[in-house]
């Protein structure tokens, strides 16, 4: 009753001829497949998750993070009786609007585009999927279903107040009911994102030597999980148990979300009631949420704000800032398909932002060096 039904979808912005459908797929399966086959999804393999152009082959990038989010999201959707295909589509696409260099790149574009409405990666996800990606002959965008676009627009919950310009543009003429909570599939995708990056950043942080296991065990949630792992494998060396610790933490978080969601959604009989509930229904219990906040605080202090990570982030921001300034001074330097056809500065700035946001980390470095000369970050590629 609370699962999204593709047969009851609110449809797509552009009507499509059902005779052109390929294979026995419903609306949400087609959405997922369109995302997987899109160019922006492929570019995620060379976009930063935490480490800029990671030196090792075993660290996460945006693509591997999105796949891991999808695995966790599907597991929870199946356990809760939700639509797995819609959940997977939302998980796979949730980061597709990220610019190069992760949040550092987003901050640089936000500052560079301040006079043009700024930049928001979540809003840019909608812009990519509804306008910029053009694999179909009769319309711009991937023409995804209303439910998929709604879930992506509300990845962080209802959107109130002034809308980011890119989100307002995507919402115009195809109202995504931004003021309400999304369906449970979108809520599950959002919490799966939190679970994935919390735990896989533990793995990457330990692998990179940014903190030790002993330091990590100062976090109560991790200490409890480690005690359970040690009880199961009392004679195993610590190095073999770090992956088991991550699995234990993921399992604890997933089980907590399942129990809390079932408790909060008990008695609801329709998706409309989910949207009108006025609160998040799929998420951590208050106790787990408090423990997860402590884990995030540790990761911010020891990983995201680590001196070596911040130093590269500063270099990355300088690259995008200078790239934007260079293209703004001479838009003719943009590749021909990207050159703005108007003298309006806001439109020009947004066009430049679109082009830069679509770059991978390494392509941004190559473009910078072609226009401005060497950068210290080159040695990482």
mmCIF file of C-alpha atoms in Angstrom:
data_model
loop_
_atom_site.group_PDB
_atom_site.id
_atom_site.type_symbol
_atom_site.label_atom_id
_atom_site.label_comp_id
_atom_site.label_asym_id
_atom_site.label_seq_id
_atom_site.Cartn_x
_atom_site.Cartn_y
_atom_site.Cartn_z
ATOM 1 C CA UNK A 1 0.000 0.000 0.000
ATOM 2 C CA UNK A 2 2.898 2.350 0.695
ATOM 3 C CA UNK A 3 4.981 1.220 -2.282
ATOM 4 C CA UNK A 4 5.002 3.357 -5.414
ATOM 5 C CA UNK A 5 3.130 1.631 -8.229
ATOM 6 C CA UNK A 6 4.520 2.275 -11.723
ATOM 7 C CA UNK A 7 1.051 1.671 -13.156
ATOM 8 C CA UNK A 8 -0.223 4.617 -11.114
ATOM 9 C CA UNK A 9 2.679 6.936 -11.995
ATOM 10 C CA UNK A 10 1.835 10.582 -12.559
ATOM 11 C CA UNK A 11 3.572 10.196 -15.900
ATOM 12 C CA UNK A 12 6.332 12.012 -17.731
ATOM 13 C CA UNK A 13 6.661 15.609 -18.822
ATOM 14 C CA UNK A 14 6.672 14.542 -22.467
ATOM 15 C CA UNK A 15 4.244 11.872 -23.682
ATOM 16 C CA UNK A 16 5.953 8.860 -25.212
ATOM 17 C CA UNK A 17 4.693 6.317 -27.714
ATOM 18 C CA UNK A 18 4.409 3.021 -25.834
ATOM 19 C CA UNK A 19 5.088 1.191 -29.086
ATOM 20 C CA UNK A 20 8.647 2.478 -28.918
ATOM 21 C CA UNK A 21 9.336 0.871 -25.532
ATOM 22 C CA UNK A 22 12.105 -1.668 -25.571
ATOM 23 C CA UNK A 23 11.567 -4.783 -23.508
ATOM 24 C CA UNK A 24 9.076 -5.671 -20.775
ATOM 25 C CA UNK A 25 9.956 -2.850 -18.389
ATOM 26 C CA UNK A 26 7.697 -0.668 -16.298
ATOM 27 C CA UNK A 27 8.114 3.094 -15.836
ATOM 28 C CA UNK A 28 10.518 2.923 -12.895
ATOM 29 C CA UNK A 29 12.655 0.204 -14.467
ATOM 30 C CA UNK A 30 12.998 2.381 -17.558
ATOM 31 C CA UNK A 31 13.983 5.341 -15.380
ATOM 32 C CA UNK A 32 16.715 3.312 -13.716
ATOM 33 C CA UNK A 33 18.020 2.064 -17.051
ATOM 34 C CA UNK A 34 18.024 5.547 -18.586
ATOM 35 C CA UNK A 35 20.133 6.773 -15.687
ATOM 36 C CA UNK A 36 22.608 3.907 -15.944
ATOM 37 C CA UNK A 37 23.041 4.424 -19.697
ATOM 38 C CA UNK A 38 23.463 8.201 -19.440
ATOM 39 C CA UNK A 39 26.725 10.050 -20.023
ATOM 40 C CA UNK A 40 26.554 11.930 -16.663
ATOM 41 C CA UNK A 41 26.334 8.607 -14.832
ATOM 42 C CA UNK A 42 29.445 7.318 -16.605
ATOM 43 C CA UNK A 43 31.332 10.482 -15.689
ATOM 44 C CA UNK A 44 30.877 9.709 -11.991
ATOM 45 C CA UNK A 45 33.758 7.232 -12.186
ATOM 46 C CA UNK A 46 36.187 10.157 -12.416
ATOM 47 C CA UNK A 47 34.541 12.490 -9.902
ATOM 48 C CA UNK A 48 35.693 12.957 -6.330
ATOM 49 C CA UNK A 49 33.936 11.357 -3.385
ATOM 50 C CA UNK A 50 36.324 12.467 -0.598
ATOM 51 C CA UNK A 51 39.787 12.134 -2.108
ATOM 52 C CA UNK A 52 40.567 14.202 -5.195
ATOM 53 C CA UNK A 53 41.781 11.888 -7.973
ATOM 54 C CA UNK A 54 42.688 9.193 -5.408
ATOM 55 C CA UNK A 55 46.193 7.814 -5.773
ATOM 56 C CA UNK A 56 45.066 4.267 -5.001
ATOM 57 C CA UNK A 57 42.681 2.106 -6.984
ATOM 58 C CA UNK A 58 40.739 1.059 -3.880
ATOM 59 C CA UNK A 59 39.241 4.365 -2.715
ATOM 60 C CA UNK A 60 35.668 5.394 -3.482
ATOM 61 C CA UNK A 61 34.685 7.780 -6.245
ATOM 62 C CA UNK A 62 31.178 9.100 -6.973
ATOM 63 C CA UNK A 63 30.339 6.095 -9.138
ATOM 64 C CA UNK A 64 31.308 3.423 -6.620
ATOM 65 C CA UNK A 65 29.586 5.404 -3.861
ATOM 66 C CA UNK A 66 26.372 5.549 -5.908
ATOM 67 C CA UNK A 67 26.484 1.795 -6.552
ATOM 68 C CA UNK A 68 26.967 1.115 -2.847
ATOM 69 C CA UNK A 69 24.077 3.420 -1.961
ATOM 70 C CA UNK A 70 21.913 1.520 -4.454
ATOM 71 C CA UNK A 71 22.783 -1.823 -2.843
ATOM 72 C CA UNK A 72 21.837 -0.593 0.623
ATOM 73 C CA UNK A 73 18.726 1.147 -0.675
ATOM 74 C CA UNK A 74 17.488 -1.931 -2.533
ATOM 75 C CA UNK A 75 17.982 -4.083 0.558
ATOM 76 C CA UNK A 76 15.878 -1.768 2.703
ATOM 77 C CA UNK A 77 13.221 -1.281 0.035
ATOM 78 C CA UNK A 78 12.791 -5.040 -0.313
ATOM 79 C CA UNK A 79 12.524 -5.533 3.450
ATOM 80 C CA UNK A 80 9.903 -2.776 3.691
ATOM 81 C CA UNK A 81 7.892 -3.970 0.684
ATOM 82 C CA UNK A 82 8.639 -0.809 -1.325
ATOM 83 C CA UNK A 83 9.382 -0.462 -5.032
ATOM 84 C CA UNK A 84 12.978 -1.585 -5.495
ATOM 85 C CA UNK A 85 13.360 -0.208 -9.013
ATOM 86 C CA UNK A 86 12.342 3.323 -8.048
ATOM 87 C CA UNK A 87 14.574 3.175 -4.972
ATOM 88 C CA UNK A 88 17.507 2.012 -7.077
ATOM 89 C CA UNK A 89 16.947 4.732 -9.679
ATOM 90 C CA UNK A 90 16.973 7.390 -6.964
ATOM 91 C CA UNK A 91 20.106 5.974 -5.341
ATOM 92 C CA UNK A 92 22.002 5.775 -8.629
ATOM 93 C CA UNK A 93 21.112 9.328 -9.687
ATOM 94 C CA UNK A 94 21.308 11.198 -6.387
ATOM 95 C CA UNK A 95 24.863 12.502 -6.960
ATOM 96 C CA UNK A 96 24.733 12.855 -10.734
ATOM 97 C CA UNK A 97 24.750 16.664 -10.513
ATOM 98 C CA UNK A 98 28.010 16.911 -8.577
ATOM 99 C CA UNK A 99 30.734 18.995 -10.252
ATOM 100 C CA UNK A 100 34.378 17.888 -10.294
ATOM 101 C CA UNK A 101 36.204 17.775 -6.944
ATOM 102 C CA UNK A 102 33.083 17.044 -4.901
ATOM 103 C CA UNK A 103 31.880 19.573 -2.357
ATOM 104 C CA UNK A 104 35.011 21.649 -2.897
ATOM 105 C CA UNK A 105 34.017 22.086 -6.526
ATOM 106 C CA UNK A 106 30.453 22.904 -5.523
ATOM 107 C CA UNK A 107 31.661 25.658 -3.189
ATOM 108 C CA UNK A 108 33.815 27.115 -5.960
ATOM 109 C CA UNK A 109 30.943 27.166 -8.461
ATOM 110 C CA UNK A 110 28.525 28.557 -5.884
ATOM 111 C CA UNK A 111 30.858 31.524 -5.336
ATOM 112 C CA UNK A 112 31.642 32.013 -9.032
ATOM 113 C CA UNK A 113 27.951 31.976 -9.979
ATOM 114 C CA UNK A 114 26.699 34.142 -7.112
ATOM 115 C CA UNK A 115 25.424 36.816 -9.517
ATOM 116 C CA UNK A 116 23.667 34.169 -11.624
ATOM 117 C CA UNK A 117 21.749 32.462 -8.835
ATOM 118 C CA UNK A 118 24.563 30.291 -7.515
ATOM 119 C CA UNK A 119 25.086 26.556 -7.877
ATOM 120 C CA UNK A 120 23.514 23.660 -5.985
ATOM 121 C CA UNK A 121 24.448 20.108 -6.925
ATOM 122 C CA UNK A 122 21.041 18.674 -6.056
ATOM 123 C CA UNK A 123 19.264 21.252 -8.226
ATOM 124 C CA UNK A 124 21.834 20.623 -10.956
ATOM 125 C CA UNK A 125 20.898 16.932 -10.873
ATOM 126 C CA UNK A 126 17.391 17.962 -11.943
ATOM 127 C CA UNK A 127 18.789 20.331 -14.580
ATOM 128 C CA UNK A 128 20.920 17.565 -16.058
ATOM 129 C CA UNK A 129 18.106 15.052 -16.142
ATOM 130 C CA UNK A 130 15.422 17.379 -17.484
ATOM 131 C CA UNK A 131 17.369 19.647 -19.833
ATOM 132 C CA UNK A 132 21.097 19.204 -20.402
ATOM 133 C CA UNK A 133 21.327 15.492 -21.195
ATOM 134 C CA UNK A 134 19.836 15.030 -24.678
ATOM 135 C CA UNK A 135 19.944 11.417 -25.889
ATOM 136 C CA UNK A 136 16.414 11.448 -27.310
ATOM 137 C CA UNK A 137 15.351 13.053 -30.614
ATOM 138 C CA UNK A 138 12.032 14.618 -29.532
ATOM 139 C CA UNK A 139 12.766 16.189 -26.146
ATOM 140 C CA UNK A 140 15.518 17.426 -23.870
ATOM 141 C CA UNK A 141 16.434 15.449 -20.776
ATOM 142 C CA UNK A 142 15.817 11.798 -19.954
ATOM 143 C CA UNK A 143 12.067 12.374 -19.525
ATOM 144 C CA UNK A 144 12.006 10.492 -16.234
ATOM 145 C CA UNK A 145 8.787 9.771 -14.396
ATOM 146 C CA UNK A 146 7.286 12.269 -11.960
ATOM 147 C CA UNK A 147 8.057 10.013 -8.993
ATOM 148 C CA UNK A 148 11.762 9.788 -9.835
ATOM 149 C CA UNK A 149 12.121 13.527 -10.337
ATOM 150 C CA UNK A 150 10.152 14.191 -7.150
ATOM 151 C CA UNK A 151 12.397 11.908 -5.136
ATOM 152 C CA UNK A 152 15.564 13.520 -6.485
ATOM 153 C CA UNK A 153 14.267 17.046 -5.933
ATOM 154 C CA UNK A 154 13.426 16.195 -2.316
ATOM 155 C CA UNK A 155 16.533 14.148 -1.547
ATOM 156 C CA UNK A 156 16.948 16.191 1.627
ATOM 157 C CA UNK A 157 13.236 16.490 2.371
ATOM 158 C CA UNK A 158 10.673 19.146 1.455
ATOM 159 C CA UNK A 159 12.015 22.222 -0.303
ATOM 160 C CA UNK A 160 10.679 25.440 1.190
ATOM 161 C CA UNK A 161 11.543 29.089 0.747
ATOM 162 C CA UNK A 162 13.198 30.495 -2.372
ATOM 163 C CA UNK A 163 14.040 27.698 -4.796
ATOM 164 C CA UNK A 164 17.471 27.306 -6.381
ATOM 165 C CA UNK A 165 17.037 28.611 -9.916
ATOM 166 C CA UNK A 166 17.803 25.254 -11.533
ATOM 167 C CA UNK A 167 15.217 23.501 -9.382
ATOM 168 C CA UNK A 168 12.606 26.187 -10.089
ATOM 169 C CA UNK A 169 13.276 25.715 -13.787
ATOM 170 C CA UNK A 170 12.799 21.928 -13.562
ATOM 171 C CA UNK A 171 9.657 22.358 -11.475
ATOM 172 C CA UNK A 172 8.037 24.818 -13.872
ATOM 173 C CA UNK A 173 5.242 23.174 -15.835
ATOM 174 C CA UNK A 174 5.739 19.827 -14.070
ATOM 175 C CA UNK A 175 4.910 20.533 -10.445
ATOM 176 C CA UNK A 176 6.875 18.214 -8.151
ATOM 177 C CA UNK A 177 4.944 19.203 -5.002
ATOM 178 C CA UNK A 178 8.165 20.375 -3.401
ATOM 179 C CA UNK A 179 6.547 21.420 -0.142
ATOM 180 C CA UNK A 180 5.611 17.863 0.932
ATOM 181 C CA UNK A 181 7.701 14.895 1.978
ATOM 182 C CA UNK A 182 8.441 12.443 -0.844
ATOM 183 C CA UNK A 183 7.373 8.813 -0.958
ATOM 184 C CA UNK A 184 9.140 6.203 1.140
ATOM 185 C CA UNK A 185 11.397 5.093 -1.728
ATOM 186 C CA UNK A 186 12.990 8.546 -1.808
ATOM 187 C CA UNK A 187 13.308 8.636 1.960
ATOM 188 C CA UNK A 188 14.981 5.226 1.929
ATOM 189 C CA UNK A 189 17.389 6.383 -0.801
ATOM 190 C CA UNK A 190 18.359 9.410 1.290
ATOM 191 C CA UNK A 191 19.110 7.429 4.449
ATOM 192 C CA UNK A 192 20.941 4.793 2.375
ATOM 193 C CA UNK A 193 23.215 7.625 1.219
ATOM 194 C CA UNK A 194 24.032 8.490 4.838
ATOM 195 C CA UNK A 195 24.677 4.864 5.766
ATOM 196 C CA UNK A 196 26.922 4.320 2.752
ATOM 197 C CA UNK A 197 29.145 7.336 3.112
ATOM 198 C CA UNK A 198 29.463 7.037 6.902
ATOM 199 C CA UNK A 199 30.706 3.491 6.731
ATOM 200 C CA UNK A 200 32.635 3.510 3.506
ATOM 201 C CA UNK A 201 34.444 6.669 4.600
ATOM 202 C CA UNK A 202 35.514 4.694 7.673
ATOM 203 C CA UNK A 203 36.986 2.099 5.319
ATOM 204 C CA UNK A 204 38.698 4.700 3.121
ATOM 205 C CA UNK A 205 39.928 6.728 6.108
ATOM 206 C CA UNK A 206 41.543 3.689 7.709
ATOM 207 C CA UNK A 207 43.034 2.629 4.368
ATOM 208 C CA UNK A 208 44.487 6.109 3.816
ATOM 209 C CA UNK A 209 45.946 6.251 7.318
ATOM 210 C CA UNK A 210 44.001 9.376 8.281
ATOM 211 C CA UNK A 211 43.102 7.774 11.592
ATOM 212 C CA UNK A 212 43.780 4.526 13.401
ATOM 213 C CA UNK A 213 41.378 1.866 14.573
ATOM 214 C CA UNK A 214 42.176 2.794 18.165
ATOM 215 C CA UNK A 215 41.178 6.396 17.475
ATOM 216 C CA UNK A 216 38.022 5.330 15.687
ATOM 217 C CA UNK A 217 37.006 3.204 18.674
ATOM 218 C CA UNK A 218 36.572 6.396 20.694
ATOM 219 C CA UNK A 219 33.216 6.714 18.883
ATOM 220 C CA UNK A 220 30.668 4.809 21.038
ATOM 221 C CA UNK A 221 28.727 3.310 18.131
ATOM 222 C CA UNK A 222 31.930 1.977 16.586
ATOM 223 C CA UNK A 223 33.160 0.633 19.921
ATOM 224 C CA UNK A 224 29.909 -1.323 20.384
ATOM 225 C CA UNK A 225 30.146 -2.777 16.882
ATOM 226 C CA UNK A 226 33.820 -3.643 17.368
ATOM 227 C CA UNK A 227 33.014 -5.513 20.597
ATOM 228 C CA UNK A 228 30.487 -7.617 18.693
ATOM 229 C CA UNK A 229 33.005 -8.337 15.935
ATOM 230 C CA UNK A 230 35.691 -9.273 18.444
ATOM 231 C CA UNK A 231 33.288 -11.597 20.233
ATOM 232 C CA UNK A 232 32.677 -13.460 16.964
ATOM 233 C CA UNK A 233 36.358 -13.592 15.986
ATOM 234 C CA UNK A 234 38.372 -13.476 19.224
ATOM 235 C CA UNK A 235 41.549 -14.933 17.729
ATOM 236 C CA UNK A 236 41.652 -13.029 14.425
ATOM 237 C CA UNK A 237 44.204 -10.272 13.813
ATOM 238 C CA UNK A 238 42.823 -6.723 13.758
ATOM 239 C CA UNK A 239 43.779 -6.074 10.135
ATOM 240 C CA UNK A 240 41.420 -8.839 8.976
ATOM 241 C CA UNK A 241 38.519 -7.456 10.990
ATOM 242 C CA UNK A 242 38.256 -3.876 9.720
ATOM 243 C CA UNK A 243 35.983 -4.877 6.805
ATOM 244 C CA UNK A 244 33.876 -6.925 9.230
ATOM 245 C CA UNK A 245 33.536 -3.832 11.420
ATOM 246 C CA UNK A 246 32.155 -1.871 8.464
ATOM 247 C CA UNK A 247 29.697 -4.649 7.670
ATOM 248 C CA UNK A 248 28.606 -4.775 11.302
ATOM 249 C CA UNK A 249 27.982 -1.027 11.358
ATOM 250 C CA UNK A 250 26.022 -1.091 8.109
ATOM 251 C CA UNK A 251 23.908 -3.940 9.421
ATOM 252 C CA UNK A 252 23.160 -2.136 12.683
ATOM 253 C CA UNK A 253 22.172 1.054 10.881
ATOM 254 C CA UNK A 254 20.029 -0.749 8.314
ATOM 255 C CA UNK A 255 18.204 -2.754 10.990
ATOM 256 C CA UNK A 256 17.608 0.408 12.992
ATOM 257 C CA UNK A 257 16.105 2.180 9.957
ATOM 258 C CA UNK A 258 13.868 -0.787 9.187
ATOM 259 C CA UNK A 259 12.539 -0.941 12.731
ATOM 260 C CA UNK A 260 11.996 2.802 13.014
ATOM 261 C CA UNK A 261 10.319 3.053 9.601
ATOM 262 C CA UNK A 262 7.959 0.206 10.359
ATOM 263 C CA UNK A 263 7.084 1.858 13.675
ATOM 264 C CA UNK A 264 6.433 5.320 12.223
ATOM 265 C CA UNK A 265 4.569 4.100 9.147
ATOM 266 C CA UNK A 266 2.326 1.708 11.074
ATOM 267 C CA UNK A 267 -1.297 2.516 10.408
ATOM 268 C CA UNK A 268 -0.688 4.424 7.188
ATOM 269 C CA UNK A 269 -2.532 3.043 4.198
ATOM 270 C CA UNK A 270 -1.540 5.244 1.251
ATOM 271 C CA UNK A 271 1.348 7.122 -0.286
ATOM 272 C CA UNK A 272 -0.683 10.308 0.096
ATOM 273 C CA UNK A 273 -0.580 9.803 3.853
ATOM 274 C CA UNK A 274 3.195 9.370 3.676
ATOM 275 C CA UNK A 275 3.525 12.675 1.813
ATOM 276 C CA UNK A 276 1.165 14.418 4.238
ATOM 277 C CA UNK A 277 2.752 12.979 7.387
ATOM 278 C CA UNK A 278 4.689 16.186 7.964
ATOM 279 C CA UNK A 279 7.857 14.353 8.970
ATOM 280 C CA UNK A 280 10.461 11.892 7.823
ATOM 281 C CA UNK A 281 9.241 8.316 8.207
ATOM 282 C CA UNK A 282 12.251 6.371 6.898
ATOM 283 C CA UNK A 283 15.273 7.177 9.024
ATOM 284 C CA UNK A 284 17.231 6.455 12.165
ATOM 285 C CA UNK A 285 15.682 6.114 15.573
ATOM 286 C CA UNK A 286 16.510 9.040 17.914
ATOM 287 C CA UNK A 287 19.122 6.928 19.706
ATOM 288 C CA UNK A 288 20.852 5.851 16.482
ATOM 289 C CA UNK A 289 20.642 9.381 15.078
ATOM 290 C CA UNK A 290 22.503 10.699 18.126
ATOM 291 C CA UNK A 291 25.187 8.036 17.766
ATOM 292 C CA UNK A 292 25.509 8.668 14.032
ATOM 293 C CA UNK A 293 26.035 12.391 14.669
ATOM 294 C CA UNK A 294 29.020 11.543 16.884
ATOM 295 C CA UNK A 295 30.440 9.377 14.099
ATOM 296 C CA UNK A 296 30.008 12.208 11.604
ATOM 297 C CA UNK A 297 31.763 14.600 13.968
ATOM 298 C CA UNK A 298 34.713 12.216 14.133
ATOM 299 C CA UNK A 299 34.869 11.858 10.346
ATOM 300 C CA UNK A 300 34.707 15.615 9.844
ATOM 301 C CA UNK A 301 37.518 16.228 12.300
ATOM 302 C CA UNK A 302 39.794 13.369 11.251
ATOM 303 C CA UNK A 303 38.992 12.920 7.554
ATOM 304 C CA UNK A 304 37.078 15.660 5.721
ATOM 305 C CA UNK A 305 38.959 18.438 7.535
ATOM 306 C CA UNK A 306 42.297 16.647 7.689
ATOM 307 C CA UNK A 307 45.145 18.943 6.669
ATOM 308 C CA UNK A 308 46.215 16.793 3.718
ATOM 309 C CA UNK A 309 42.661 16.529 2.400
ATOM 310 C CA UNK A 310 41.980 20.256 2.847
ATOM 311 C CA UNK A 311 45.204 21.211 1.061
ATOM 312 C CA UNK A 312 44.182 19.373 -2.104
ATOM 313 C CA UNK A 313 40.653 20.762 -1.775
ATOM 314 C CA UNK A 314 42.034 24.307 -1.804
ATOM 315 C CA UNK A 315 43.975 23.542 -4.993
ATOM 316 C CA UNK A 316 40.869 22.047 -6.588
ATOM 317 C CA UNK A 317 38.759 25.103 -5.753
ATOM 318 C CA UNK A 318 41.416 27.379 -7.249
ATOM 319 C CA UNK A 319 41.318 25.364 -10.483
ATOM 320 C CA UNK A 320 37.554 25.715 -10.914
ATOM 321 C CA UNK A 321 37.539 29.367 -9.874
ATOM 322 C CA UNK A 322 40.225 30.228 -12.403
ATOM 323 C CA UNK A 323 38.563 28.126 -15.110
ATOM 324 C CA UNK A 324 35.301 29.988 -14.602
ATOM 325 C CA UNK A 325 37.047 33.358 -14.710
ATOM 326 C CA UNK A 326 38.892 32.390 -17.904
ATOM 327 C CA UNK A 327 35.727 31.289 -19.729
ATOM 328 C CA UNK A 328 33.825 34.317 -18.449
ATOM 329 C CA UNK A 329 36.469 36.658 -19.810
ATOM 330 C CA UNK A 330 36.294 34.931 -23.203
ATOM 331 C CA UNK A 331 33.301 32.589 -23.743
ATOM 332 C CA UNK A 332 34.755 31.826 -27.167
ATOM 333 C CA UNK A 333 37.204 29.512 -25.404
ATOM 334 C CA UNK A 334 34.342 27.154 -24.638
ATOM 335 C CA UNK A 335 33.880 24.221 -27.024
ATOM 336 C CA UNK A 336 31.579 25.279 -29.856
ATOM 337 C CA UNK A 337 28.468 23.389 -28.656
ATOM 338 C CA UNK A 338 28.762 25.086 -25.264
ATOM 339 C CA UNK A 339 29.219 28.673 -26.408
ATOM 340 C CA UNK A 340 26.329 30.816 -25.177
ATOM 341 C CA UNK A 341 24.203 32.368 -27.881
ATOM 342 C CA UNK A 342 23.216 35.416 -25.849
ATOM 343 C CA UNK A 343 24.886 38.458 -24.411
ATOM 344 C CA UNK A 344 22.921 38.214 -21.156
ATOM 345 C CA UNK A 345 25.544 37.749 -18.440
ATOM 346 C CA UNK A 346 23.374 35.535 -16.245
ATOM 347 C CA UNK A 347 22.737 33.171 -19.161
ATOM 348 C CA UNK A 348 26.441 33.189 -20.026
ATOM 349 C CA UNK A 349 27.451 32.414 -16.440
ATOM 350 C CA UNK A 350 24.954 29.564 -16.215
ATOM 351 C CA UNK A 351 26.191 28.113 -19.480
ATOM 352 C CA UNK A 352 29.762 28.205 -18.210
ATOM 353 C CA UNK A 353 28.606 26.629 -14.955
ATOM 354 C CA UNK A 354 26.864 23.835 -16.858
ATOM 355 C CA UNK A 355 30.032 23.088 -18.796
ATOM 356 C CA UNK A 356 32.322 23.066 -15.759
ATOM 357 C CA UNK A 357 29.879 21.064 -13.620
ATOM 358 C CA UNK A 358 29.892 18.303 -16.217
ATOM 359 C CA UNK A 359 33.675 17.925 -16.125
ATOM 360 C CA UNK A 360 35.432 15.048 -14.426
ATOM 361 C CA UNK A 361 38.306 15.849 -12.077
ATOM 362 C CA UNK A 362 40.978 14.992 -14.597
ATOM 363 C CA UNK A 363 39.260 16.783 -17.490
ATOM 364 C CA UNK A 364 39.040 19.943 -15.363
ATOM 365 C CA UNK A 365 42.776 19.724 -14.719
ATOM 366 C CA UNK A 366 43.509 19.218 -18.422
ATOM 367 C CA UNK A 367 41.343 22.195 -19.399
ATOM 368 C CA UNK A 368 42.934 24.369 -16.736
ATOM 369 C CA UNK A 369 46.445 23.498 -17.860
ATOM 370 C CA UNK A 370 45.589 24.053 -21.522
ATOM 371 C CA UNK A 371 44.373 27.562 -20.698
ATOM 372 C CA UNK A 372 46.433 28.602 -17.682
ATOM 373 C CA UNK A 373 49.500 26.390 -17.327
ATOM 374 C CA UNK A 374 50.586 23.686 -14.844
ATOM 375 C CA UNK A 375 48.945 23.121 -11.484
ATOM 376 C CA UNK A 376 50.397 21.238 -8.483
ATOM 377 C CA UNK A 377 47.438 18.896 -8.489
ATOM 378 C CA UNK A 378 48.642 17.392 -11.786
ATOM 379 C CA UNK A 379 50.937 14.918 -10.018
ATOM 380 C CA UNK A 380 47.865 13.127 -8.628
ATOM 381 C CA UNK A 381 46.662 12.138 -12.112
#
